[in-house]
Amino acid sequence: MSNSTLPFSTVNCTVTNPEGKKTTTMQENTELAREERQQNLFTLQALDTVQYAPRTSTLIAIFDYAQSVKEEH
């Protein structure tokens, strides 16, 4: 089911600019929007695979703190 409020027949209509030259059709615009959504999906999928690691200095500080707490007890 479509989320569009336009009639089905307008999907393939041709849009003209003020000089009367053909610009794009709504179907071409729909295809471009679909391609853009696909590219966004690929970007989001790539970002999901990125893993962050703490800096070495942060890890050393954590282990030093853990060692000092262990020695106090």
CSV table of C-alpha atoms in Angstrom, one decimal:
chain,number,residue,atom,x,y,z
A,1,MET,CA,0.0,0.0,0.0
A,2,SER,CA,1.4,3.4,-1.0
A,3,ASN,CA,1.8,6.3,1.3
A,4,SER,CA,1.2,8.8,-1.5
A,5,THR,CA,-1.8,11.0,-1.7
A,6,LEU,CA,-1.3,11.4,-5.5
A,7,PRO,CA,-3.4,9.3,-7.9
A,8,PHE,CA,-1.6,6.3,-9.4
A,9,SER,CA,-1.7,7.8,-12.9
A,10,THR,CA,0.5,10.8,-11.9
A,11,VAL,CA,3.5,8.6,-11.1
A,12,ASN,CA,4.5,8.5,-14.8
A,13,CYS,CA,3.7,12.2,-15.6
A,14,THR,CA,6.3,14.5,-17.2
A,15,VAL,CA,7.2,17.7,-15.5
A,16,THR,CA,8.1,20.7,-17.6
A,17,ASN,CA,9.9,23.9,-16.7
A,18,PRO,CA,8.6,27.4,-17.6
A,19,GLU,CA,10.4,27.2,-21.0
A,20,GLY,CA,8.4,24.1,-21.9
A,21,LYS,CA,11.4,21.8,-21.8
A,22,LYS,CA,11.0,18.4,-20.2
A,23,THR,CA,12.8,18.1,-16.8
A,24,THR,CA,12.2,14.9,-14.9
A,25,THR,CA,9.4,12.5,-14.3
A,26,MET,CA,8.0,11.6,-10.9
A,27,GLN,CA,9.1,8.0,-11.5
A,28,GLU,CA,12.7,9.2,-12.0
A,29,ASN,CA,12.5,11.2,-8.8
A,30,THR,CA,11.1,8.1,-7.0
A,31,GLU,CA,14.0,6.0,-8.3
A,32,LEU,CA,16.5,8.6,-7.2
A,33,ALA,CA,15.0,8.7,-3.7
A,34,ARG,CA,15.1,4.9,-3.6
A,35,GLU,CA,18.8,4.9,-4.5
A,36,GLU,CA,19.5,7.6,-1.9
A,37,ARG,CA,17.8,5.5,0.8
A,38,GLN,CA,19.8,2.4,-0.3
A,39,GLN,CA,23.1,4.4,0.0
A,40,ASN,CA,22.0,5.6,3.5
A,41,LEU,CA,21.3,2.0,4.5
A,42,PHE,CA,24.8,1.0,3.3
A,43,THR,CA,26.3,3.8,5.3
A,44,LEU,CA,24.4,2.8,8.5
A,45,GLN,CA,25.4,-0.9,8.0
A,46,ALA,CA,29.1,0.2,7.7
A,47,LEU,CA,28.8,2.3,10.8
A,48,ASP,CA,27.4,-0.7,12.7
A,49,THR,CA,30.5,-2.6,12.0
A,50,VAL,CA,32.9,0.0,13.3
A,51,GLN,CA,34.4,-0.9,16.7
A,52,TYR,CA,36.0,1.5,19.0
A,53,ALA,CA,39.0,0.6,21.2
A,54,PRO,CA,40.3,2.6,24.2
A,55,ARG,CA,43.7,4.2,24.0
A,56,THR,CA,46.6,2.3,25.4
A,57,SER,CA,47.2,5.0,28.0
A,58,THR,CA,43.6,4.6,29.2
A,59,LEU,CA,44.0,0.8,29.5
A,60,ILE,CA,47.2,1.2,31.4
A,61,ALA,CA,45.5,3.7,33.8
A,62,ILE,CA,42.6,1.2,34.4
A,63,PHE,CA,45.0,-1.7,35.1
A,64,ASP,CA,47.2,0.4,37.4
A,65,TYR,CA,44.1,1.5,39.3
A,66,ALA,CA,42.9,-2.1,39.6
A,67,GLN,CA,46.3,-3.3,40.8
A,68,SER,CA,46.4,-0.5,43.4
A,69,VAL,CA,42.9,-1.4,44.7
A,70,LYS,CA,43.9,-5.1,44.8
A,71,GLU,CA,47.0,-4.3,46.8
A,72,GLU,CA,45.1,-2.3,49.4
A,73,HIS,CA,42.8,-5.2,50.2
